PDB file of C-alpha atoms in Angstrom:
ATOM      1  CA  UNK A   1       0.000   0.000   0.000  1.00 58.00           C
ATOM      2  CA  UNK A   2       1.323   3.431  -0.905  1.00 62.00           C
ATOM      3  CA  UNK A   3       1.764   6.192   1.627  1.00 68.00           C
ATOM      4  CA  UNK A   4      -0.698   9.081   1.738  1.00 67.00           C
ATOM      5  CA  UNK A   5      -1.079  12.434   3.445  1.00 71.00           C
ATOM      6  CA  UNK A   6      -2.778  12.649   6.820  1.00 71.00           C
ATOM      7  CA  UNK A   7      -5.373  15.080   5.411  1.00 69.00           C
ATOM      8  CA  UNK A   8      -6.784  12.482   2.985  1.00 64.00           C
ATOM      9  CA  UNK A   9     -10.235  11.648   4.301  1.00 59.00           C
ATOM     10  CA  UNK A  10     -11.279   8.024   4.608  1.00 56.00           C
ATOM     11  CA  UNK A  11     -14.420   8.446   2.494  1.00 54.00           C
ATOM     12  CA  UNK A  12     -12.250   9.624  -0.404  1.00 59.00           C
ATOM     13  CA  UNK A  13     -10.158   6.454  -0.273  1.00 59.00           C
ATOM     14  CA  UNK A  14     -11.499   4.998  -3.530  1.00 69.00           C
ATOM     15  CA  UNK A  15      -9.514   7.352  -5.746  1.00 66.00           C
ATOM     16  CA  UNK A  16      -6.548   8.059  -3.472  1.00 64.00           C
ATOM     17  CA  UNK A  17      -3.321   6.278  -2.583  1.00 63.00           C
ATOM     18  CA  UNK A  18      -4.854   4.619   0.485  1.00 60.00           C
ATOM     19  CA  UNK A  19      -6.809   2.289  -1.807  1.00 58.00           C
ATOM     20  CA  UNK A  20      -3.936   1.525  -4.192  1.00 52.00           C
ATOM     21  CA  UNK A  21      -2.625  -2.037  -3.958  1.00 49.00           C
ATOM     22  CA  UNK A  22      -0.548  -4.288  -6.141  1.00 46.00           C
ATOM     23  CA  UNK A  23      -2.997  -5.820  -8.585  1.00 49.00           C
ATOM     24  CA  UNK A  24      -3.231  -7.596 -11.927  1.00 50.00           C
ATOM     25  CA  UNK A  25      -2.611  -5.742 -15.227  1.00 52.00           C
ATOM     26  CA  UNK A  26      -6.323  -5.922 -16.116  1.00 56.00           C
ATOM     27  CA  UNK A  27      -7.273  -4.423 -12.751  1.00 61.00           C
ATOM     28  CA  UNK A  28      -4.706  -1.656 -13.258  1.00 60.00           C
ATOM     29  CA  UNK A  29      -6.189  -0.856 -16.670  1.00 66.00           C
ATOM     30  CA  UNK A  30      -9.673  -0.666 -15.146  1.00 72.00           C
ATOM     31  CA  UNK A  31      -8.352   1.579 -12.374  1.00 77.00           C
ATOM     32  CA  UNK A  32      -6.728   3.843 -14.961  1.00 81.00           C
ATOM     33  CA  UNK A  33     -10.022   4.231 -16.832  1.00 87.00           C
ATOM     34  CA  UNK A  34     -11.763   5.035 -13.538  1.00 87.00           C
ATOM     35  CA  UNK A  35      -9.114   7.680 -12.908  1.00 87.00           C
ATOM     36  CA  UNK A  36      -9.835   9.176 -16.333  1.00 91.00           C
ATOM     37  CA  UNK A  37     -13.464   9.501 -15.278  1.00 92.00           C
ATOM     38  CA  UNK A  38     -12.440  11.158 -11.996  1.00 91.00           C
ATOM     39  CA  UNK A  39     -10.250  13.594 -13.915  1.00 93.00           C
ATOM     40  CA  UNK A  40     -12.964  14.448 -16.449  1.00 96.00           C
ATOM     41  CA  UNK A  41     -15.467  15.322 -13.711  1.00 95.00           C
ATOM     42  CA  UNK A  42     -12.796  17.254 -11.796  1.00 95.00           C
ATOM     43  CA  UNK A  43     -12.166  19.399 -14.876  1.00 97.00           C
ATOM     44  CA  UNK A  44     -15.882  19.868 -15.479  1.00 98.00           C
ATOM     45  CA  UNK A  45     -16.318  21.060 -11.886  1.00 98.00           C
ATOM     46  CA  UNK A  46     -13.278  23.328 -12.084  1.00 97.00           C
ATOM     47  CA  UNK A  47     -13.984  25.021 -15.423  1.00 98.00           C
ATOM     48  CA  UNK A  48     -17.727  24.935 -16.169  1.00 98.00           C
ATOM     49  CA  UNK A  49     -19.892  28.018 -15.387  1.00 97.00           C
ATOM     50  CA  UNK A  50     -22.096  27.464 -12.359  1.00 97.00           C
ATOM     51  CA  UNK A  51     -25.383  27.410 -14.268  1.00 96.00           C
ATOM     52  CA  UNK A  52     -24.174  24.397 -16.287  1.00 97.00           C
ATOM     53  CA  UNK A  53     -21.962  22.843 -13.613  1.00 98.00           C
ATOM     54  CA  UNK A  54     -23.502  19.508 -12.608  1.00 96.00           C
ATOM     55  CA  UNK A  55     -21.983  19.161  -9.102  1.00 96.00           C
ATOM     56  CA  UNK A  56     -22.810  22.798  -8.311  1.00 97.00           C
ATOM     57  CA  UNK A  57     -26.414  22.542  -9.508  1.00 96.00           C
ATOM     58  CA  UNK A  58     -27.039  19.247  -7.713  1.00 95.00           C
ATOM     59  CA  UNK A  59     -25.286  20.498  -4.589  1.00 95.00           C
ATOM     60  CA  UNK A  60     -27.416  23.648  -4.509  1.00 96.00           C
ATOM     61  CA  UNK A  61     -30.589  21.612  -5.037  1.00 93.00           C
ATOM     62  CA  UNK A  62     -29.596  19.414  -2.093  1.00 92.00           C
ATOM     63  CA  UNK A  63     -29.160  22.497   0.093  1.00 93.00           C
ATOM     64  CA  UNK A  64     -32.456  23.932  -1.159  1.00 93.00           C
ATOM     65  CA  UNK A  65     -34.567  20.866  -0.445  1.00 90.00           C
ATOM     66  CA  UNK A  66     -32.704  19.873   2.707  1.00 88.00           C
ATOM     67  CA  UNK A  67     -32.272  23.189   4.529  1.00 88.00           C
ATOM     68  CA  UNK A  68     -35.452  24.936   3.336  1.00 89.00           C
ATOM     69  CA  UNK A  69     -37.971  22.148   2.687  1.00 85.00           C
ATOM     70  CA  UNK A  70     -36.918  19.711   5.399  1.00 84.00           C
ATOM     71  CA  UNK A  71     -36.115  16.765   3.133  1.00 85.00           C
ATOM     72  CA  UNK A  72     -34.057  14.833   5.653  1.00 87.00           C
ATOM     73  CA  UNK A  73     -33.359  11.683   3.647  1.00 88.00           C
ATOM     74  CA  UNK A  74     -32.161  10.865   0.143  1.00 90.00           C
ATOM     75  CA  UNK A  75     -33.216   7.641  -1.555  1.00 88.00           C
ATOM     76  CA  UNK A  76     -30.578   6.388  -4.018  1.00 90.00           C
ATOM     77  CA  UNK A  77     -32.225   4.072  -6.547  1.00 88.00           C
ATOM     78  CA  UNK A  78     -29.841   2.724  -9.187  1.00 89.00           C
ATOM     79  CA  UNK A  79     -31.569   0.814 -11.979  1.00 86.00           C
ATOM     80  CA  UNK A  80     -28.507  -1.251 -12.756  1.00 87.00           C
ATOM     81  CA  UNK A  81     -27.588  -4.242 -10.643  1.00 87.00           C
ATOM     82  CA  UNK A  82     -23.881  -3.472 -11.052  1.00 90.00           C
ATOM     83  CA  UNK A  83     -24.499  -0.328  -8.984  1.00 91.00           C
ATOM     84  CA  UNK A  84     -26.164  -2.205  -6.129  1.00 91.00           C
ATOM     85  CA  UNK A  85     -23.438  -1.120  -3.658  1.00 91.00           C
ATOM     86  CA  UNK A  86     -23.419   2.489  -4.807  1.00 92.00           C
ATOM     87  CA  UNK A  87     -25.967   3.630  -2.141  1.00 92.00           C
ATOM     88  CA  UNK A  88     -23.691   2.162   0.548  1.00 91.00           C
ATOM     89  CA  UNK A  89     -20.698   4.004  -0.907  1.00 90.00           C
ATOM     90  CA  UNK A  90     -22.643   7.272  -0.876  1.00 92.00           C
ATOM     91  CA  UNK A  91     -23.563   6.682   2.764  1.00 91.00           C
ATOM     92  CA  UNK A  92     -19.881   6.780   3.672  1.00 87.00           C
ATOM     93  CA  UNK A  93     -19.055   9.650   1.331  1.00 88.00           C
ATOM     94  CA  UNK A  94     -21.890  11.950   2.394  1.00 91.00           C
ATOM     95  CA  UNK A  95     -22.612  11.132   6.022  1.00 90.00           C
ATOM     96  CA  UNK A  96     -18.981  10.810   7.080  1.00 87.00           C
ATOM     97  CA  UNK A  97     -18.318  14.185   5.473  1.00 89.00           C
ATOM     98  CA  UNK A  98     -21.202  16.556   6.189  1.00 91.00           C
ATOM     99  CA  UNK A  99     -23.791  16.578   8.927  1.00 87.00           C
ATOM    100  CA  UNK A 100     -21.951  18.933  11.311  1.00 92.00           C
ATOM    101  CA  UNK A 101     -23.498  20.938  14.128  1.00 92.00           C
ATOM    102  CA  UNK A 102     -21.117  23.909  13.990  1.00 94.00           C
ATOM    103  CA  UNK A 103     -19.683  26.120  11.264  1.00 95.00           C
ATOM    104  CA  UNK A 104     -16.001  26.403  10.439  1.00 94.00           C
ATOM    105  CA  UNK A 105     -15.909  29.316  12.895  1.00 95.00           C
ATOM    106  CA  UNK A 106     -17.376  27.191  15.706  1.00 95.00           C
ATOM    107  CA  UNK A 107     -20.872  28.737  15.689  1.00 96.00           C
ATOM    108  CA  UNK A 108     -23.763  26.317  16.201  1.00 96.00           C
ATOM    109  CA  UNK A 109     -25.930  26.013  13.097  1.00 93.00           C
ATOM    110  CA  UNK A 110     -29.719  26.333  13.052  1.00 92.00           C
ATOM    111  CA  UNK A 111     -30.217  24.583   9.732  1.00 90.00           C
ATOM    112  CA  UNK A 112     -29.828  21.073   8.381  1.00 89.00           C
ATOM    113  CA  UNK A 113     -26.301  20.236   7.204  1.00 91.00           C
ATOM    114  CA  UNK A 114     -26.720  16.727   5.940  1.00 89.00           C
ATOM    115  CA  UNK A 115     -29.187  14.042   4.976  1.00 91.00           C
ATOM    116  CA  UNK A 116     -29.552  10.332   5.657  1.00 92.00           C
ATOM    117  CA  UNK A 117     -28.672   8.402   2.506  1.00 92.00           C
ATOM    118  CA  UNK A 118     -30.252   5.021   1.866  1.00 91.00           C
ATOM    119  CA  UNK A 119     -31.450   2.913  -1.015  1.00 90.00           C
ATOM    120  CA  UNK A 120     -31.454  -0.277  -3.028  1.00 89.00           C
ATOM    121  CA  UNK A 121     -31.430  -1.107  -6.711  1.00 87.00           C
ATOM    122  CA  UNK A 122     -34.737   0.035  -8.147  1.00 78.00           C
ATOM    123  CA  UNK A 123     -35.818  -3.462  -9.116  1.00 78.00           C
ATOM    124  CA  UNK A 124     -35.674  -4.444  -5.429  1.00 81.00           C
ATOM    125  CA  UNK A 125     -36.988  -1.202  -3.980  1.00 81.00           C
ATOM    126  CA  UNK A 126     -40.108  -1.224  -6.126  1.00 78.00           C
ATOM    127  CA  UNK A 127     -41.386  -4.136  -4.058  1.00 79.00           C
ATOM    128  CA  UNK A 128     -40.304  -2.889  -0.642  1.00 83.00           C
ATOM    129  CA  UNK A 129     -40.312   0.838   0.123  1.00 83.00           C
ATOM    130  CA  UNK A 130     -41.757   2.539  -2.965  1.00 80.00           C
ATOM    131  CA  UNK A 131     -45.209   2.596  -1.389  1.00 79.00           C
ATOM    132  CA  UNK A 132     -43.865   4.891   1.317  1.00 80.00           C
ATOM    133  CA  UNK A 133     -42.131   7.041  -1.293  1.00 78.00           C
ATOM    134  CA  UNK A 134     -45.319   7.586  -3.297  1.00 75.00           C
ATOM    135  CA  UNK A 135     -47.900   8.114  -0.554  1.00 74.00           C
ATOM    136  CA  UNK A 136     -46.474   8.620   2.957  1.00 74.00           C
ATOM    137  CA  UNK A 137     -46.075  12.012   4.604  1.00 72.00           C
ATOM    138  CA  UNK A 138     -42.322  11.542   4.988  1.00 69.00           C
ATOM    139  CA  UNK A 139     -40.214  14.315   3.485  1.00 68.00           C
ATOM    140  CA  UNK A 140     -37.325  13.144   1.316  1.00 66.00           C
ATOM    141  CA  UNK A 141     -35.750  13.454  -2.091  1.00 72.00           C
ATOM    142  CA  UNK A 142     -34.662  10.742  -4.505  1.00 72.00           C
ATOM    143  CA  UNK A 143     -31.955  10.214  -7.085  1.00 74.00           C
ATOM    144  CA  UNK A 144     -31.995   7.387  -9.612  1.00 71.00           C
ATOM    145  CA  UNK A 145     -29.484   6.313 -12.230  1.00 68.00           C
ATOM    146  CA  UNK A 146     -29.852   4.069 -15.239  1.00 66.00           C
ATOM    147  CA  UNK A 147     -27.511   2.574 -17.819  1.00 63.00           C
ATOM    148  CA  UNK A 148     -28.842   2.341 -21.368  1.00 57.00           C
ATOM    149  CA  UNK A 149     -26.078  -0.004 -22.448  1.00 52.00           C
ATOM    150  CA  UNK A 150     -28.293  -3.030 -23.155  1.00 47.00           C
ATOM    151  CA  UNK A 151     -31.291  -3.523 -25.406  1.00 41.00           C
ATOM    152  CA  UNK A 152     -32.999  -6.705 -24.191  1.00 40.00           C
ATOM    153  CA  UNK A 153     -36.718  -6.604 -23.524  1.00 39.00           C
ATOM    154  CA  UNK A 154     -36.262  -7.126 -19.781  1.00 40.00           C
ATOM    155  CA  UNK A 155     -33.906  -4.160 -19.571  1.00 41.00           C
ATOM    156  CA  UNK A 156     -36.314  -2.097 -21.651  1.00 41.00           C
ATOM    157  CA  UNK A 157     -39.121  -2.912 -19.240  1.00 39.00           C
ATOM    158  CA  UNK A 158     -36.890  -1.938 -16.312  1.00 42.00           C
ATOM    159  CA  UNK A 159     -36.080   1.375 -17.992  1.00 41.00           C
ATOM    160  CA  UNK A 160     -39.759   2.075 -18.502  1.00 41.00           C
ATOM    161  CA  UNK A 161     -40.438   1.318 -14.832  1.00 45.00           C
ATOM    162  CA  UNK A 162     -37.544   3.580 -13.847  1.00 44.00           C
ATOM    163  CA  UNK A 163     -39.007   6.500 -15.809  1.00 47.00           C
ATOM    164  CA  UNK A 164     -42.564   6.028 -14.556  1.00 47.00           C
ATOM    165  CA  UNK A 165     -41.409   5.827 -10.926  1.00 54.00           C
ATOM    166  CA  UNK A 166     -39.633   9.151 -11.376  1.00 53.00           C
ATOM    167  CA  UNK A 167     -42.749  10.617 -13.029  1.00 53.00           C
ATOM    168  CA  UNK A 168     -44.986   9.449 -10.167  1.00 51.00           C
ATOM    169  CA  UNK A 169     -42.684  11.116  -7.654  1.00 53.00           C
ATOM    170  CA  UNK A 170     -42.963  14.444  -9.486  1.00 54.00           C
ATOM    171  CA  UNK A 171     -46.591  14.434 -10.596  1.00 54.00           C
ATOM    172  CA  UNK A 172     -49.746  13.490  -8.745  1.00 51.00           C
ATOM    173  CA  UNK A 173     -53.393  12.720  -9.220  1.00 50.00           C
ATOM    174  CA  UNK A 174     -54.253  15.385  -6.693  1.00 50.00           C
ATOM    175  CA  UNK A 175     -53.153  17.922  -9.313  1.00 47.00           C
ATOM    176  CA  UNK A 176     -56.136  16.922 -11.446  1.00 53.00           C
ATOM    177  CA  UNK A 177     -59.800  17.656 -10.651  1.00 59.00           C
ATOM    178  CA  UNK A 178     -61.486  14.988  -8.548  1.00 63.00           C
ATOM    179  CA  UNK A 179     -63.977  14.354 -11.336  1.00 67.00           C
ATOM    180  CA  UNK A 180     -61.184  13.090 -13.573  1.00 73.00           C
ATOM    181  CA  UNK A 181     -60.274  10.434 -11.028  1.00 73.00           C
ATOM    182  CA  UNK A 182     -63.919   9.420 -10.816  1.00 76.00           C
ATOM    183  CA  UNK A 183     -64.128   9.342 -14.614  1.00 79.00           C
ATOM    184  CA  UNK A 184     -61.772   6.363 -14.470  1.00 83.00           C
ATOM    185  CA  UNK A 185     -64.673   4.502 -12.813  1.00 82.00           C
ATOM    186  CA  UNK A 186     -62.944   4.521  -9.435  1.00 83.00           C
ATOM    187  CA  UNK A 187     -65.329   3.880  -6.556  1.00 87.00           C
ATOM    188  CA  UNK A 188     -65.894   6.914  -4.338  1.00 85.00           C
ATOM    189  CA  UNK A 189     -64.480   5.073  -1.315  1.00 89.00           C
ATOM    190  CA  UNK A 190     -61.230   4.373  -3.189  1.00 86.00           C
ATOM    191  CA  UNK A 191     -60.649   7.878  -4.572  1.00 82.00           C
ATOM    192  CA  UNK A 192     -58.638   9.065  -1.497  1.00 80.00           C
ATOM    193  CA  UNK A 193     -56.552   5.884  -1.598  1.00 79.00           C
ATOM    194  CA  UNK A 194     -55.684   6.393  -5.265  1.00 78.00           C
ATOM    195  CA  UNK A 195     -54.753  10.050  -4.796  1.00 74.00           C
ATOM    196  CA  UNK A 196     -51.028  10.713  -4.473  1.00 72.00           C
ATOM    197  CA  UNK A 197     -49.496  13.912  -3.078  1.00 68.00           C
ATOM    198  CA  UNK A 198     -46.666  14.000  -5.639  1.00 69.00           C
ATOM    199  CA  UNK A 199     -44.120  16.838  -5.497  1.00 71.00           C
ATOM    200  CA  UNK A 200     -41.324  14.470  -4.467  1.00 75.00           C
ATOM    201  CA  UNK A 201     -38.154  16.092  -5.830  1.00 82.00           C
ATOM    202  CA  UNK A 202     -35.924  13.696  -7.739  1.00 83.00           C
ATOM    203  CA  UNK A 203     -32.816  13.649  -9.913  1.00 86.00           C
ATOM    204  CA  UNK A 204     -32.452  11.285 -12.846  1.00 86.00           C
ATOM    205  CA  UNK A 205     -29.010  10.346 -14.203  1.00 89.00           C
ATOM    206  CA  UNK A 206     -28.928   8.365 -17.457  1.00 87.00           C
ATOM    207  CA  UNK A 207     -25.601   6.780 -18.399  1.00 87.00           C
ATOM    208  CA  UNK A 208     -25.089   5.772 -22.023  1.00 86.00           C
ATOM    209  CA  UNK A 209     -23.068   2.814 -20.768  1.00 89.00           C
ATOM    210  CA  UNK A 210     -21.819   1.763 -17.351  1.00 90.00           C
ATOM    211  CA  UNK A 211     -18.047   1.709 -17.878  1.00 92.00           C
ATOM    212  CA  UNK A 212     -15.118   2.273 -15.497  1.00 91.00           C
ATOM    213  CA  UNK A 213     -14.877   5.810 -16.933  1.00 93.00           C
ATOM    214  CA  UNK A 214     -18.581   6.459 -16.239  1.00 93.00           C
ATOM    215  CA  UNK A 215     -18.277   5.027 -12.719  1.00 91.00           C
ATOM    216  CA  UNK A 216     -15.290   7.274 -11.986  1.00 91.00           C
ATOM    217  CA  UNK A 217     -17.235  10.307 -13.218  1.00 94.00           C
ATOM    218  CA  UNK A 218     -20.257   9.318 -11.105  1.00 93.00           C
ATOM    219  CA  UNK A 219     -18.186   8.949  -7.926  1.00 91.00           C
ATOM    220  CA  UNK A 220     -16.373  12.253  -8.531  1.00 93.00           C
ATOM    221  CA  UNK A 221     -19.723  13.951  -9.188  1.00 95.00           C
ATOM    222  CA  UNK A 222     -20.915  13.142  -5.672  1.00 93.00           C
ATOM    223  CA  UNK A 223     -17.563  14.046  -4.123  1.00 92.00           C
ATOM    224  CA  UNK A 224     -17.883  17.538  -5.574  1.00 95.00           C
ATOM    225  CA  UNK A 225     -21.553  17.727  -4.539  1.00 95.00           C
ATOM    226  CA  UNK A 226     -20.441  17.091  -0.955  1.00 94.00           C
ATOM    227  CA  UNK A 227     -17.808  19.817  -1.242  1.00 94.00           C
ATOM    228  CA  UNK A 228     -20.344  22.283  -2.710  1.00 96.00           C
ATOM    229  CA  UNK A 229     -22.745  21.627   0.164  1.00 96.00           C
ATOM    230  CA  UNK A 230     -20.001  22.168   2.728  1.00 95.00           C
ATOM    231  CA  UNK A 231     -19.075  25.529   1.195  1.00 96.00           C
ATOM    232  CA  UNK A 232     -22.681  26.754   1.254  1.00 96.00           C
ATOM    233  CA  UNK A 233     -23.286  25.494   4.795  1.00 96.00           C
ATOM    234  CA  UNK A 234     -19.890  26.837   5.970  1.00 96.00           C
ATOM    235  CA  UNK A 235     -18.950  23.554   7.623  1.00 95.00           C
ATOM    236  CA  UNK A 236     -15.818  21.407   7.661  1.00 91.00           C
ATOM    237  CA  UNK A 237     -16.695  18.596   5.271  1.00 89.00           C
ATOM    238  CA  UNK A 238     -13.277  17.009   5.678  1.00 81.00           C
ATOM    239  CA  UNK A 239     -13.094  16.480   9.426  1.00 83.00           C
ATOM    240  CA  UNK A 240     -14.751  13.574  11.217  1.00 80.00           C
ATOM    241  CA  UNK A 241     -14.653  14.282  14.911  1.00 84.00           C
ATOM    242  CA  UNK A 242     -17.736  12.128  15.493  1.00 82.00           C
ATOM    243  CA  UNK A 243     -15.825   9.093  14.211  1.00 80.00           C
ATOM    244  CA  UNK A 244     -12.805  10.054  16.297  1.00 81.00           C
ATOM    245  CA  UNK A 245     -15.044  10.263  19.390  1.00 84.00           C
ATOM    246  CA  UNK A 246     -16.214   6.710  18.815  1.00 82.00           C
ATOM    247  CA  UNK A 247     -12.617   5.513  18.588  1.00 82.00           C
ATOM    248  CA  UNK A 248     -11.681   7.378  21.771  1.00 84.00           C
ATOM    249  CA  UNK A 249     -14.596   5.877  23.701  1.00 84.00           C
ATOM    250  CA  UNK A 250     -13.777   2.404  22.446  1.00 86.00           C
ATOM    251  CA  UNK A 251     -10.158   2.739  23.569  1.00 88.00           C
ATOM    252  CA  UNK A 252     -11.402   3.258  27.147  1.00 88.00           C
ATOM    253  CA  UNK A 253     -14.010   0.484  27.147  1.00 92.00           C
ATOM    254  CA  UNK A 254     -12.018  -2.328  25.529  1.00 91.00           C
ATOM    255  CA  UNK A 255      -9.514  -2.606  28.455  1.00 92.00           C
ATOM    256  CA  UNK A 256     -12.468  -2.746  30.878  1.00 92.00           C
ATOM    257  CA  UNK A 257     -14.026  -5.579  28.893  1.00 91.00           C
ATOM    258  CA  UNK A 258     -10.776  -7.546  28.995  1.00 90.00           C
ATOM    259  CA  UNK A 259      -9.570  -6.691  32.527  1.00 91.00           C
ATOM    260  CA  UNK A 260      -8.663  -9.625  34.783  1.00 89.00           C
ATOM    261  CA  UNK A 261     -10.518  -8.099  37.724  1.00 91.00           C
ATOM    262  CA  UNK A 262     -13.758  -6.133  37.824  1.00 91.00           C
ATOM    263  CA  UNK A 263     -12.943  -2.524  36.856  1.00 91.00           C
ATOM    264  CA  UNK A 264     -14.281   0.608  38.544  1.00 92.00           C
ATOM    265  CA  UNK A 265     -16.871   1.644  35.948  1.00 92.00           C
ATOM    266  CA  UNK A 266     -17.640   5.346  35.661  1.00 90.00           C
ATOM    267  CA  UNK A 267     -19.723   5.452  32.487  1.00 91.00           C
ATOM    268  CA  UNK A 268     -23.445   6.083  32.205  1.00 92.00           C
ATOM    269  CA  UNK A 269     -25.766   3.484  33.739  1.00 94.00           C
ATOM    270  CA  UNK A 270     -26.556   1.773  30.433  1.00 95.00           C
ATOM    271  CA  UNK A 271     -22.916   1.401  29.386  1.00 92.00           C
ATOM    272  CA  UNK A 272     -21.921   0.124  32.845  1.00 93.00           C
ATOM    273  CA  UNK A 273     -24.690  -2.491  32.712  1.00 94.00           C
ATOM    274  CA  UNK A 274     -23.637  -3.689  29.255  1.00 93.00           C
ATOM    275  CA  UNK A 275     -19.998  -4.019  30.308  1.00 93.00           C
ATOM    276  CA  UNK A 276     -20.986  -5.985  33.431  1.00 93.00           C
ATOM    277  CA  UNK A 277     -23.213  -8.286  31.380  1.00 93.00           C
ATOM    278  CA  UNK A 278     -20.478  -8.899  28.849  1.00 92.00           C
ATOM    279  CA  UNK A 279     -17.954  -9.709  31.572  1.00 91.00           C
ATOM    280  CA  UNK A 280     -20.423 -11.989  33.339  1.00 90.00           C
ATOM    281  CA  UNK A 281     -20.932 -13.913  30.107  1.00 87.00           C
ATOM    282  CA  UNK A 282     -17.183 -14.511  29.774  1.00 81.00           C
ATOM    283  CA  UNK A 283     -16.864 -16.050  33.238  1.00 72.00           C
TER     284      UNK A 283
END
């Protein structure tokens, strides 16, 4: 493993020296194409005017819906099975970066500085949590991505489902007169159940083909979105004192768990009870 600077954040490890290992020639070629994608998005972010700058626009939209409309979660819904772990990657990137309670100057904020990221591939999510997305009162925003690299009928059907799910999030039956819903021969008792609030903000990203270059560009896009948010919110996106706190607490508790004799516990009641129960189970 190559050395790296101490200011390289863990959530940026995918495209930094901390993730570089000796690997096969084919893996190195794939990594190089990923790096080309990183570089292309870096240059786009650095040189493109703000009104056409994808990370800037998406970052500002995130601030708008999060800080002003209270959208506290983001559903990531990739419609490509190869991106099934992408929501988990974004969880580390976004939530280990932003979500701070004070500004860079140490002043406590009174606005939201981060969202909870979650999601599954769209083909799975459609049969689990999409009902909540379409009808519940929860406030959230969604982003979905799709690769158009294949032309089989099954993929075409998936693409159609992907587009209609996005459309349902944006539009709603409540936007039409009630008589139009009834004109569909819907029973009066079912009209409220078939009325959807709509107005769920969503982003749609369509990739011509899911390649290492496209994946690198996609990852770099969200890295720069995180940076844009941090600038607007005036927070330190690159520190992680919450993670450091967890490590510090663990360094105190581990010796107490492994001590030969019962230690003098001075934690909160719950933590003391858990330590005692753990030690009792080892005896």
